[in-house]
JSON list of C-alpha atoms in Angstrom, two decimals:
[
{"chain": "S", "resi": 21, "resn": "MET", "atom": "CA", "xyz": [118.10, -142.75, 18.07]},
{"chain": "S", "resi": 22, "resn": "SER", "atom": "CA", "xyz": [117.51, -141.00, 21.43]},
{"chain": "S", "resi": 23, "resn": "ARG", "atom": "CA", "xyz": [118.81, -137.53, 22.13]},
{"chain": "S", "resi": 24, "resn": "ARG", "atom": "CA", "xyz": [121.34, -138.95, 24.60]},
{"chain": "S", "resi": 25, "resn": "SER", "atom": "CA", "xyz": [122.58, -141.49, 22.06]},
{"chain": "S", "resi": 26, "resn": "ASP", "atom": "CA", "xyz": [122.72, -138.79, 19.39]},
{"chain": "S", "resi": 27, "resn": "ALA", "atom": "CA", "xyz": [124.77, -136.54, 21.68]},
{"chain": "S", "resi": 28, "resn": "ARG", "atom": "CA", "xyz": [127.14, -139.40, 22.47]},
{"chain": "S", "resi": 29, "resn": "GLU", "atom": "CA", "xyz": [127.54, -140.14, 18.77]},
{"chain": "S", "resi": 30, "resn": "ARG", "atom": "CA", "xyz": [128.38, -136.48, 18.02]},
{"chain": "S", "resi": 31, "resn": "LEU", "atom": "CA", "xyz": [130.91, -136.46, 20.85]},
{"chain": "S", "resi": 32, "resn": "ARG", "atom": "CA", "xyz": [132.46, -139.69, 19.57]},
{"chain": "S", "resi": 33, "resn": "ARG", "atom": "CA", "xyz": [132.77, -138.24, 16.05]},
{"chain": "S", "resi": 34, "resn": "ALA", "atom": "CA", "xyz": [134.28, -135.03, 17.40]},
{"chain": "S", "resi": 35, "resn": "ARG", "atom": "CA", "xyz": [136.86, -137.00, 19.39]},
{"chain": "S", "resi": 36, "resn": "THR", "atom": "CA", "xyz": [137.72, -139.18, 16.41]},
{"chain": "S", "resi": 37, "resn": "GLU", "atom": "CA", "xyz": [138.06, -136.23, 14.06]},
{"chain": "S", "resi": 38, "resn": "PHE", "atom": "CA", "xyz": [140.35, -134.40, 16.48]},
{"chain": "S", "resi": 39, "resn": "ALA", "atom": "CA", "xyz": [142.41, -137.53, 17.03]},
{"chain": "S", "resi": 40, "resn": "ALA", "atom": "CA", "xyz": [142.82, -137.88, 13.25]},
{"chain": "S", "resi": 41, "resn": "VAL", "atom": "CA", "xyz": [144.18, -134.34, 13.09]},
{"chain": "S", "resi": 42, "resn": "ILE", "atom": "CA", "xyz": [146.99, -135.35, 15.44]},
{"chain": "S", "resi": 43, "resn": "THR", "atom": "CA", "xyz": [148.26, -137.85, 12.87]},
{"chain": "S", "resi": 44, "resn": "SER", "atom": "CA", "xyz": [148.03, -135.32, 10.00]},
{"chain": "S", "resi": 45, "resn": "PRO", "atom": "CA", "xyz": [151.06, -132.99, 10.13]},
{"chain": "S", "resi": 46, "resn": "THR", "atom": "CA", "xyz": [149.91, -131.09, 7.04]},
{"chain": "S", "resi": 47, "resn": "THR", "atom": "CA", "xyz": [146.77, -129.72, 8.66]},
{"chain": "S", "resi": 48, "resn": "SER", "atom": "CA", "xyz": [146.56, -125.96, 8.03]},
{"chain": "S", "resi": 49, "resn": "LEU", "atom": "CA", "xyz": [145.66, -123.30, 10.59]},
{"chain": "S", "resi": 50, "resn": "ILE", "atom": "CA", "xyz": [142.46, -122.59, 8.67]},
{"chain": "S", "resi": 51, "resn": "ALA", "atom": "CA", "xyz": [141.50, -126.26, 8.93]},
{"chain": "S", "resi": 52, "resn": "LEU", "atom": "CA", "xyz": [142.04, -126.12, 12.70]},
{"chain": "S", "resi": 53, "resn": "ALA", "atom": "CA", "xyz": [139.40, -123.41, 12.87]},
{"chain": "S", "resi": 54, "resn": "GLY", "atom": "CA", "xyz": [136.93, -125.52, 10.90]},
{"chain": "S", "resi": 55, "resn": "GLY", "atom": "CA", "xyz": [137.74, -124.01, 7.52]},
{"chain": "S", "resi": 56, "resn": "TRP", "atom": "CA", "xyz": [136.44, -120.72, 6.18]},
{"chain": "S", "resi": 57, "resn": "HIS", "atom": "CA", "xyz": [132.89, -121.67, 7.13]},
{"chain": "S", "resi": 58, "resn": "GLY", "atom": "CA", "xyz": [134.01, -122.29, 10.69]},
{"chain": "S", "resi": 59, "resn": "LEU", "atom": "CA", "xyz": [135.67, -118.88, 10.83]},
{"chain": "S", "resi": 60, "resn": "ALA", "atom": "CA", "xyz": [132.54, -117.24, 9.46]},
{"chain": "S", "resi": 61, "resn": "ASP", "atom": "CA", "xyz": [130.31, -119.05, 11.99]},
{"chain": "S", "resi": 62, "resn": "ALA", "atom": "CA", "xyz": [132.52, -117.97, 14.89]},
{"chain": "S", "resi": 63, "resn": "LEU", "atom": "CA", "xyz": [133.41, -114.42, 13.86]},
{"chain": "S", "resi": 64, "resn": "GLY", "atom": "CA", "xyz": [130.57, -113.24, 11.62]},
{"chain": "S", "resi": 65, "resn": "PRO", "atom": "CA", "xyz": [127.78, -112.56, 14.15]},
{"chain": "S", "resi": 66, "resn": "HIS", "atom": "CA", "xyz": [130.13, -110.91, 16.65]},
{"chain": "S", "resi": 67, "resn": "ALA", "atom": "CA", "xyz": [131.74, -108.76, 13.96]},
{"chain": "S", "resi": 68, "resn": "VAL", "atom": "CA", "xyz": [128.29, -107.60, 12.78]},
{"chain": "S", "resi": 69, "resn": "PHE", "atom": "CA", "xyz": [127.16, -106.79, 16.33]},
{"chain": "S", "resi": 70, "resn": "PHE", "atom": "CA", "xyz": [130.36, -104.85, 16.99]},
{"chain": "S", "resi": 71, "resn": "ALA", "atom": "CA", "xyz": [130.25, -102.90, 13.71]},
{"chain": "S", "resi": 72, "resn": "ILE", "atom": "CA", "xyz": [126.57, -101.93, 13.96]},
{"chain": "S", "resi": 73, "resn": "TYR", "atom": "CA", "xyz": [126.80, -101.01, 17.64]},
{"chain": "S", "resi": 74, "resn": "VAL", "atom": "CA", "xyz": [129.85, -98.81, 17.06]},
{"chain": "S", "resi": 75, "resn": "ALA", "atom": "CA", "xyz": [128.11, -97.11, 14.12]},
{"chain": "S", "resi": 76, "resn": "THR", "atom": "CA", "xyz": [124.69, -96.61, 15.74]},
{"chain": "S", "resi": 77, "resn": "GLN", "atom": "CA", "xyz": [125.21, -96.96, 19.50]},
{"chain": "S", "resi": 78, "resn": "GLN", "atom": "CA", "xyz": [121.92, -98.90, 19.49]},
{"chain": "S", "resi": 79, "resn": "ILE", "atom": "CA", "xyz": [121.67, -102.33, 21.06]},
{"chain": "S", "resi": 80, "resn": "GLY", "atom": "CA", "xyz": [118.54, -103.65, 19.34]},
{"chain": "S", "resi": 81, "resn": "PRO", "atom": "CA", "xyz": [119.62, -103.33, 15.69]},
{"chain": "S", "resi": 82, "resn": "ALA", "atom": "CA", "xyz": [123.10, -104.63, 16.48]},
{"chain": "S", "resi": 83, "resn": "ALA", "atom": "CA", "xyz": [121.84, -107.65, 18.46]},
{"chain": "S", "resi": 84, "resn": "TRP", "atom": "CA", "xyz": [119.17, -108.71, 15.99]},
{"chain": "S", "resi": 85, "resn": "ALA", "atom": "CA", "xyz": [121.49, -108.20, 13.01]},
{"chain": "S", "resi": 86, "resn": "ALA", "atom": "CA", "xyz": [124.00, -110.54, 14.68]},
{"chain": "S", "resi": 87, "resn": "LEU", "atom": "CA", "xyz": [121.29, -113.14, 15.18]},
{"chain": "S", "resi": 88, "resn": "ALA", "atom": "CA", "xyz": [120.18, -112.78, 11.55]},
{"chain": "S", "resi": 89, "resn": "VAL", "atom": "CA", "xyz": [123.74, -113.39, 10.33]},
{"chain": "S", "resi": 90, "resn": "ALA", "atom": "CA", "xyz": [124.08, -116.46, 12.57]},
{"chain": "S", "resi": 91, "resn": "MET", "atom": "CA", "xyz": [120.82, -117.90, 11.23]},
{"chain": "S", "resi": 92, "resn": "VAL", "atom": "CA", "xyz": [121.83, -117.23, 7.61]},
{"chain": "S", "resi": 93, "resn": "LEU", "atom": "CA", "xyz": [125.15, -119.01, 8.15]},
{"chain": "S", "resi": 94, "resn": "ALA", "atom": "CA", "xyz": [123.38, -122.00, 9.70]},
{"chain": "S", "resi": 95, "resn": "SER", "atom": "CA", "xyz": [120.92, -122.06, 6.79]},
{"chain": "S", "resi": 96, "resn": "ILE", "atom": "CA", "xyz": [123.75, -122.04, 4.25]},
{"chain": "S", "resi": 97, "resn": "ARG", "atom": "CA", "xyz": [125.29, -125.08, 5.92]},
{"chain": "S", "resi": 98, "resn": "LEU", "atom": "CA", "xyz": [121.93, -126.83, 5.93]},
{"chain": "S", "resi": 99, "resn": "LEU", "atom": "CA", "xyz": [121.35, -126.12, 2.24]},
{"chain": "S", "resi": 100, "resn": "ASN", "atom": "CA", "xyz": [124.85, -127.40, 1.43]},
{"chain": "S", "resi": 101, "resn": "ARG", "atom": "CA", "xyz": [124.15, -130.54, 3.49]},
{"chain": "S", "resi": 102, "resn": "GLU", "atom": "CA", "xyz": [127.08, -129.79, 5.76]},
{"chain": "S", "resi": 103, "resn": "SER", "atom": "CA", "xyz": [127.26, -130.39, 9.49]},
{"chain": "S", "resi": 104, "resn": "VAL", "atom": "CA", "xyz": [125.09, -127.73, 11.09]},
{"chain": "S", "resi": 105, "resn": "TYR", "atom": "CA", "xyz": [125.67, -128.59, 14.76]},
{"chain": "S", "resi": 106, "resn": "ALA", "atom": "CA", "xyz": [128.33, -125.92, 15.40]},
{"chain": "S", "resi": 107, "resn": "ALA", "atom": "CA", "xyz": [126.48, -123.29, 13.37]},
{"chain": "S", "resi": 108, "resn": "VAL", "atom": "CA", "xyz": [123.13, -124.01, 15.08]},
{"chain": "S", "resi": 109, "resn": "ALA", "atom": "CA", "xyz": [124.77, -124.01, 18.52]},
{"chain": "S", "resi": 110, "resn": "GLY", "atom": "CA", "xyz": [126.44, -120.71, 17.64]},
{"chain": "S", "resi": 111, "resn": "ALA", "atom": "CA", "xyz": [123.15, -119.24, 16.42]},
{"chain": "S", "resi": 112, "resn": "ALA", "atom": "CA", "xyz": [121.43, -120.33, 19.64]},
{"chain": "S", "resi": 113, "resn": "LEU", "atom": "CA", "xyz": [124.18, -118.70, 21.70]},
{"chain": "S", "resi": 114, "resn": "VAL", "atom": "CA", "xyz": [123.89, -115.48, 19.69]},
{"chain": "S", "resi": 115, "resn": "GLY", "atom": "CA", "xyz": [120.09, -115.59, 20.01]},
{"chain": "S", "resi": 116, "resn": "VAL", "atom": "CA", "xyz": [120.19, -115.87, 23.80]},
{"chain": "S", "resi": 117, "resn": "SER", "atom": "CA", "xyz": [122.91, -113.21, 23.99]},
{"chain": "S", "resi": 118, "resn": "ALA", "atom": "CA", "xyz": [120.89, -110.86, 21.79]},
{"chain": "S", "resi": 119, "resn": "SER", "atom": "CA", "xyz": [117.77, -111.39, 23.93]},
{"chain": "S", "resi": 120, "resn": "VAL", "atom": "CA", "xyz": [119.68, -110.67, 27.14]},
{"chain": "S", "resi": 121, "resn": "ALA", "atom": "CA", "xyz": [121.23, -107.49, 25.73]},
{"chain": "S", "resi": 122, "resn": "VAL", "atom": "CA", "xyz": [117.91, -106.18, 24.39]},
{"chain": "S", "resi": 123, "resn": "THR", "atom": "CA", "xyz": [116.12, -107.03, 27.66]},
{"chain": "S", "resi": 124, "resn": "THR", "atom": "CA", "xyz": [118.66, -105.27, 29.89]},
{"chain": "S", "resi": 125, "resn": "GLY", "atom": "CA", "xyz": [119.33, -102.44, 27.45]},
{"chain": "S", "resi": 126, "resn": "ASP", "atom": "CA", "xyz": [123.08, -102.75, 28.06]},
{"chain": "S", "resi": 127, "resn": "GLY", "atom": "CA", "xyz": [125.40, -103.68, 25.18]},
{"chain": "S", "resi": 128, "resn": "VAL", "atom": "CA", "xyz": [127.91, -105.44, 27.43]},
{"chain": "S", "resi": 129, "resn": "ASP", "atom": "CA", "xyz": [125.27, -108.05, 28.23]},
{"chain": "S", "resi": 130, "resn": "PHE", "atom": "CA", "xyz": [125.54, -109.36, 24.67]},
{"chain": "S", "resi": 131, "resn": "TYR", "atom": "CA", "xyz": [128.79, -110.93, 25.89]},
{"chain": "S", "resi": 132, "resn": "LEU", "atom": "CA", "xyz": [127.51, -112.08, 29.30]},
{"chain": "S", "resi": 133, "resn": "LEU", "atom": "CA", "xyz": [126.70, -115.66, 28.29]},
{"chain": "S", "resi": 134, "resn": "GLU", "atom": "CA", "xyz": [130.09, -116.11, 26.64]},
{"chain": "S", "resi": 135, "resn": "ILE", "atom": "CA", "xyz": [131.81, -114.76, 29.75]},
{"chain": "S", "resi": 136, "resn": "ALA", "atom": "CA", "xyz": [129.86, -117.23, 31.90]},
{"chain": "S", "resi": 137, "resn": "ARG", "atom": "CA", "xyz": [130.74, -120.09, 29.54]},
{"chain": "S", "resi": 138, "resn": "THR", "atom": "CA", "xyz": [134.48, -119.38, 29.55]},
{"chain": "S", "resi": 139, "resn": "SER", "atom": "CA", "xyz": [134.46, -118.87, 33.32]},
{"chain": "S", "resi": 140, "resn": "VAL", "atom": "CA", "xyz": [132.89, -122.30, 33.84]},
{"chain": "S", "resi": 141, "resn": "LEU", "atom": "CA", "xyz": [135.36, -123.85, 31.40]},
{"chain": "S", "resi": 142, "resn": "SER", "atom": "CA", "xyz": [138.22, -122.25, 33.35]},
{"chain": "S", "resi": 143, "resn": "VAL", "atom": "CA", "xyz": [137.03, -123.96, 36.54]},
{"chain": "S", "resi": 144, "resn": "VAL", "atom": "CA", "xyz": [136.62, -127.31, 34.77]},
{"chain": "S", "resi": 145, "resn": "LEU", "atom": "CA", "xyz": [140.11, -127.13, 33.25]},
{"chain": "S", "resi": 146, "resn": "VAL", "atom": "CA", "xyz": [141.81, -126.22, 36.53]},
{"chain": "S", "resi": 147, "resn": "THR", "atom": "CA", "xyz": [139.85, -128.90, 38.41]},
{"chain": "S", "resi": 148, "resn": "SER", "atom": "CA", "xyz": [140.84, -131.54, 35.85]},
{"chain": "S", "resi": 149, "resn": "LEU", "atom": "CA", "xyz": [144.50, -130.70, 36.45]},
{"chain": "S", "resi": 150, "resn": "LEU", "atom": "CA", "xyz": [144.12, -130.80, 40.23]},
{"chain": "S", "resi": 151, "resn": "VAL", "atom": "CA", "xyz": [142.55, -134.28, 40.13]},
{"chain": "S", "resi": 152, "resn": "ARG", "atom": "CA", "xyz": [145.26, -135.44, 37.68]},
{"chain": "S", "resi": 153, "resn": "ARG", "atom": "CA", "xyz": [142.84, -136.09, 34.83]},
{"chain": "S", "resi": 154, "resn": "PRO", "atom": "CA", "xyz": [143.69, -133.30, 32.36]},
{"chain": "S", "resi": 155, "resn": "LEU", "atom": "CA", "xyz": [140.59, -132.46, 30.34]},
{"chain": "S", "resi": 156, "resn": "LEU", "atom": "CA", "xyz": [142.27, -132.75, 26.94]},
{"chain": "S", "resi": 157, "resn": "GLY", "atom": "CA", "xyz": [143.52, -136.19, 27.89]},
{"chain": "S", "resi": 158, "resn": "VAL", "atom": "CA", "xyz": [140.06, -137.27, 29.02]},
{"chain": "S", "resi": 159, "resn": "LEU", "atom": "CA", "xyz": [138.57, -136.12, 25.70]},
{"chain": "S", "resi": 160, "resn": "ILE", "atom": "CA", "xyz": [141.29, -137.28, 23.31]},
{"chain": "S", "resi": 161, "resn": "GLY", "atom": "CA", "xyz": [143.49, -139.82, 25.12]},
{"chain": "S", "resi": 162, "resn": "PRO", "atom": "CA", "xyz": [141.09, -142.81, 24.97]},
{"chain": "S", "resi": 163, "resn": "VAL", "atom": "CA", "xyz": [140.57, -142.33, 21.22]},
{"chain": "S", "resi": 164, "resn": "VAL", "atom": "CA", "xyz": [144.24, -141.94, 20.31]},
{"chain": "S", "resi": 165, "resn": "ALA", "atom": "CA", "xyz": [145.90, -144.32, 22.75]},
{"chain": "S", "resi": 166, "resn": "GLY", "atom": "CA", "xyz": [143.17, -146.31, 24.49]},
{"chain": "S", "resi": 167, "resn": "PRO", "atom": "CA", "xyz": [141.92, -146.20, 28.09]},
{"chain": "S", "resi": 168, "resn": "GLY", "atom": "CA", "xyz": [145.41, -146.58, 29.55]},
{"chain": "S", "resi": 169, "resn": "TRP", "atom": "CA", "xyz": [146.72, -143.22, 28.35]},
{"chain": "S", "resi": 170, "resn": "HIS", "atom": "CA", "xyz": [146.83, -141.77, 31.88]},
{"chain": "S", "resi": 171, "resn": "ARG", "atom": "CA", "xyz": [149.13, -144.57, 33.05]},
{"chain": "S", "resi": 172, "resn": "ASP", "atom": "CA", "xyz": [151.77, -143.58, 30.49]},
{"chain": "S", "resi": 173, "resn": "ARG", "atom": "CA", "xyz": [153.92, -140.92, 32.15]},
{"chain": "S", "resi": 174, "resn": "ILE", "atom": "CA", "xyz": [155.00, -139.29, 28.87]},
{"chain": "S", "resi": 175, "resn": "GLN", "atom": "CA", "xyz": [151.46, -139.07, 27.52]},
{"chain": "S", "resi": 176, "resn": "ARG", "atom": "CA", "xyz": [150.08, -137.81, 30.80]},
{"chain": "S", "resi": 177, "resn": "ARG", "atom": "CA", "xyz": [152.70, -135.05, 30.97]},
{"chain": "S", "resi": 178, "resn": "ALA", "atom": "CA", "xyz": [151.91, -134.05, 27.40]},
{"chain": "S", "resi": 179, "resn": "TYR", "atom": "CA", "xyz": [148.19, -133.86, 28.14]},
{"chain": "S", "resi": 180, "resn": "ASP", "atom": "CA", "xyz": [148.93, -131.98, 31.37]},
{"chain": "S", "resi": 181, "resn": "LEU", "atom": "CA", "xyz": [150.93, -129.40, 29.42]},
{"chain": "S", "resi": 182, "resn": "CYS", "atom": "CA", "xyz": [148.30, -129.12, 26.67]},
{"chain": "S", "resi": 183, "resn": "THR", "atom": "CA", "xyz": [145.54, -128.66, 29.24]},
{"chain": "S", "resi": 184, "resn": "ILE", "atom": "CA", "xyz": [147.60, -126.03, 31.06]},
{"chain": "S", "resi": 185, "resn": "ILE", "atom": "CA", "xyz": [148.01, -124.13, 27.78]},
{"chain": "S", "resi": 186, "resn": "TRP", "atom": "CA", "xyz": [144.26, -124.37, 27.19]},
{"chain": "S", "resi": 187, "resn": "ALA", "atom": "CA", "xyz": [143.50, -123.24, 30.75]},
{"chain": "S", "resi": 188, "resn": "VAL", "atom": "CA", "xyz": [145.86, -120.25, 30.56]},
{"chain": "S", "resi": 189, "resn": "ALA", "atom": "CA", "xyz": [144.26, -119.10, 27.30]},
{"chain": "S", "resi": 190, "resn": "VAL", "atom": "CA", "xyz": [140.72, -119.46, 28.65]},
{"chain": "S", "resi": 191, "resn": "ILE", "atom": "CA", "xyz": [141.54, -117.80, 31.97]},
{"chain": "S", "resi": 192, "resn": "MET", "atom": "CA", "xyz": [143.20, -114.89, 30.16]},
{"chain": "S", "resi": 193, "resn": "ARG", "atom": "CA", "xyz": [140.18, -114.49, 27.91]},
{"chain": "S", "resi": 194, "resn": "SER", "atom": "CA", "xyz": [137.80, -114.61, 30.89]},
{"chain": "S", "resi": 195, "resn": "ALA", "atom": "CA", "xyz": [139.86, -112.11, 32.92]},
{"chain": "S", "resi": 196, "resn": "VAL", "atom": "CA", "xyz": [140.06, -109.60, 30.07]},
{"chain": "S", "resi": 197, "resn": "LYS", "atom": "CA", "xyz": [136.35, -109.87, 29.24]},
{"chain": "S", "resi": 198, "resn": "ILE", "atom": "CA", "xyz": [135.27, -109.65, 32.87]},
{"chain": "S", "resi": 199, "resn": "SER", "atom": "CA", "xyz": [137.39, -106.50, 33.28]},
{"chain": "S", "resi": 200, "resn": "PHE", "atom": "CA", "xyz": [135.78, -104.87, 30.24]},
{"chain": "S", "resi": 201, "resn": "TYR", "atom": "CA", "xyz": [132.33, -106.05, 31.35]},
{"chain": "S", "resi": 202, "resn": "LEU", "atom": "CA", "xyz": [132.68, -104.51, 34.80]},
{"chain": "S", "resi": 203, "resn": "ASP", "atom": "CA", "xyz": [133.85, -101.26, 33.17]},
{"chain": "S", "resi": 204, "resn": "GLY", "atom": "CA", "xyz": [130.83, -101.30, 30.82]},
{"chain": "S", "resi": 205, "resn": "ASN", "atom": "CA", "xyz": [133.20, -101.18, 27.84]},
{"chain": "S", "resi": 206, "resn": "VAL", "atom": "CA", "xyz": [131.28, -102.65, 24.88]},
{"chain": "S", "resi": 207, "resn": "ILE", "atom": "CA", "xyz": [133.97, -101.74, 22.35]},
{"chain": "S", "resi": 208, "resn": "GLY", "atom": "CA", "xyz": [136.68, -103.37, 24.45]},
{"chain": "S", "resi": 209, "resn": "LEU", "atom": "CA", "xyz": [134.54, -106.49, 24.80]},
{"chain": "S", "resi": 210, "resn": "GLY", "atom": "CA", "xyz": [133.93, -106.61, 21.05]},
{"chain": "S", "resi": 211, "resn": "ILE", "atom": "CA", "xyz": [137.62, -106.37, 20.23]},
{"chain": "S", "resi": 212, "resn": "ALA", "atom": "CA", "xyz": [138.57, -108.90, 22.91]},
{"chain": "S", "resi": 213, "resn": "SER", "atom": "CA", "xyz": [135.87, -111.29, 21.69]},
{"chain": "S", "resi": 214, "resn": "MET", "atom": "CA", "xyz": [137.29, -111.32, 18.17]},
{"chain": "S", "resi": 215, "resn": "VAL", "atom": "CA", "xyz": [141.01, -111.18, 18.97]},
{"chain": "S", "resi": 216, "resn": "MET", "atom": "CA", "xyz": [140.92, -113.62, 21.90]},
{"chain": "S", "resi": 217, "resn": "GLY", "atom": "CA", "xyz": [138.33, -115.91, 20.33]},
{"chain": "S", "resi": 218, "resn": "VAL", "atom": "CA", "xyz": [139.14, -117.87, 17.18]},
{"chain": "S", "resi": 219, "resn": "PRO", "atom": "CA", "xyz": [142.70, -116.49, 16.67]},
{"chain": "S", "resi": 220, "resn": "LEU", "atom": "CA", "xyz": [143.74, -117.45, 20.20]},
{"chain": "S", "resi": 221, "resn": "LEU", "atom": "CA", "xyz": [142.01, -120.83, 19.89]},
{"chain": "S", "resi": 222, "resn": "VAL", "atom": "CA", "xyz": [143.83, -121.58, 16.63]},
{"chain": "S", "resi": 223, "resn": "LEU", "atom": "CA", "xyz": [147.18, -120.59, 18.13]},
{"chain": "S", "resi": 224, "resn": "THR", "atom": "CA", "xyz": [146.76, -122.71, 21.26]},
{"chain": "S", "resi": 225, "resn": "THR", "atom": "CA", "xyz": [145.45, -125.67, 19.25]},
{"chain": "S", "resi": 226, "resn": "TYR", "atom": "CA", "xyz": [148.47, -125.47, 16.95]},
{"chain": "S", "resi": 227, "resn": "VAL", "atom": "CA", "xyz": [150.86, -125.54, 19.94]},
{"chain": "S", "resi": 228, "resn": "GLN", "atom": "CA", "xyz": [148.94, -128.42, 21.52]},
{"chain": "S", "resi": 229, "resn": "LEU", "atom": "CA", "xyz": [149.10, -130.41, 18.29]},
{"chain": "S", "resi": 230, "resn": "ARG", "atom": "CA", "xyz": [152.85, -129.91, 18.04]},
{"chain": "S", "resi": 231, "resn": "ILE", "atom": "CA", "xyz": [153.24, -131.28, 21.57]},
{"chain": "S", "resi": 232, "resn": "LEU", "atom": "CA", "xyz": [150.99, -134.30, 21.00]},
{"chain": "S", "resi": 233, "resn": "ARG", "atom": "CA", "xyz": [152.43, -135.15, 17.59]},
{"chain": "S", "resi": 234, "resn": "ALA", "atom": "CA", "xyz": [155.92, -135.19, 19.11]},
{"chain": "S", "resi": 235, "resn": "VAL", "atom": "CA", "xyz": [154.72, -137.67, 21.74]},
{"chain": "S", "resi": 236, "resn": "TYR", "atom": "CA", "xyz": [152.87, -140.01, 19.36]},
{"chain": "S", "resi": 237, "resn": "ALA", "atom": "CA", "xyz": [155.62, -139.88, 16.76]},
{"chain": "S", "resi": 238, "resn": "GLN", "atom": "CA", "xyz": [157.97, -141.65, 19.16]}
]
């Protein structure tokens, strides 16, 4: 299978899995975050970087310790024969972030790549709303309701609202992180990264699911 086909297959599985969650009203908040392993993958490296940097005020040990934790978490998933895509992607992100921070010698640069990523996502989300193709609908609508989802006024409004919620959360996260970055506030960035990362994602996903389940339950 080619890399492009493999990427398409992963995207298809991700869409299908998310669509299945919509029809499962008993899904827990932990499950929305990918279970305890998902929480560890997302929070572990950043928590280690933050803790070591606060304790030592040294960028190198904090950055490389974060990368080591990310690689260990990915290895555990591999040994358990679990899906390693998210963990490996997270480890790669941490690795690049660590390299940037060590190269520049500035702790705030550990968060630079994440700031860039959320800023780009903010633009994509807002653009999708302006062209009347809400991103969440584009990703999920065809799987749940077929290619005609955008012609259904009720579904389109639901996906508009869900995408607006997603956009507001991402824009808020970007604005707060950019403010701390410009101030050179590593501690503020670390706290914002953890508080406005997985917890905010879980909260917004829960609200989005409530909206979509109400629509598809009709």
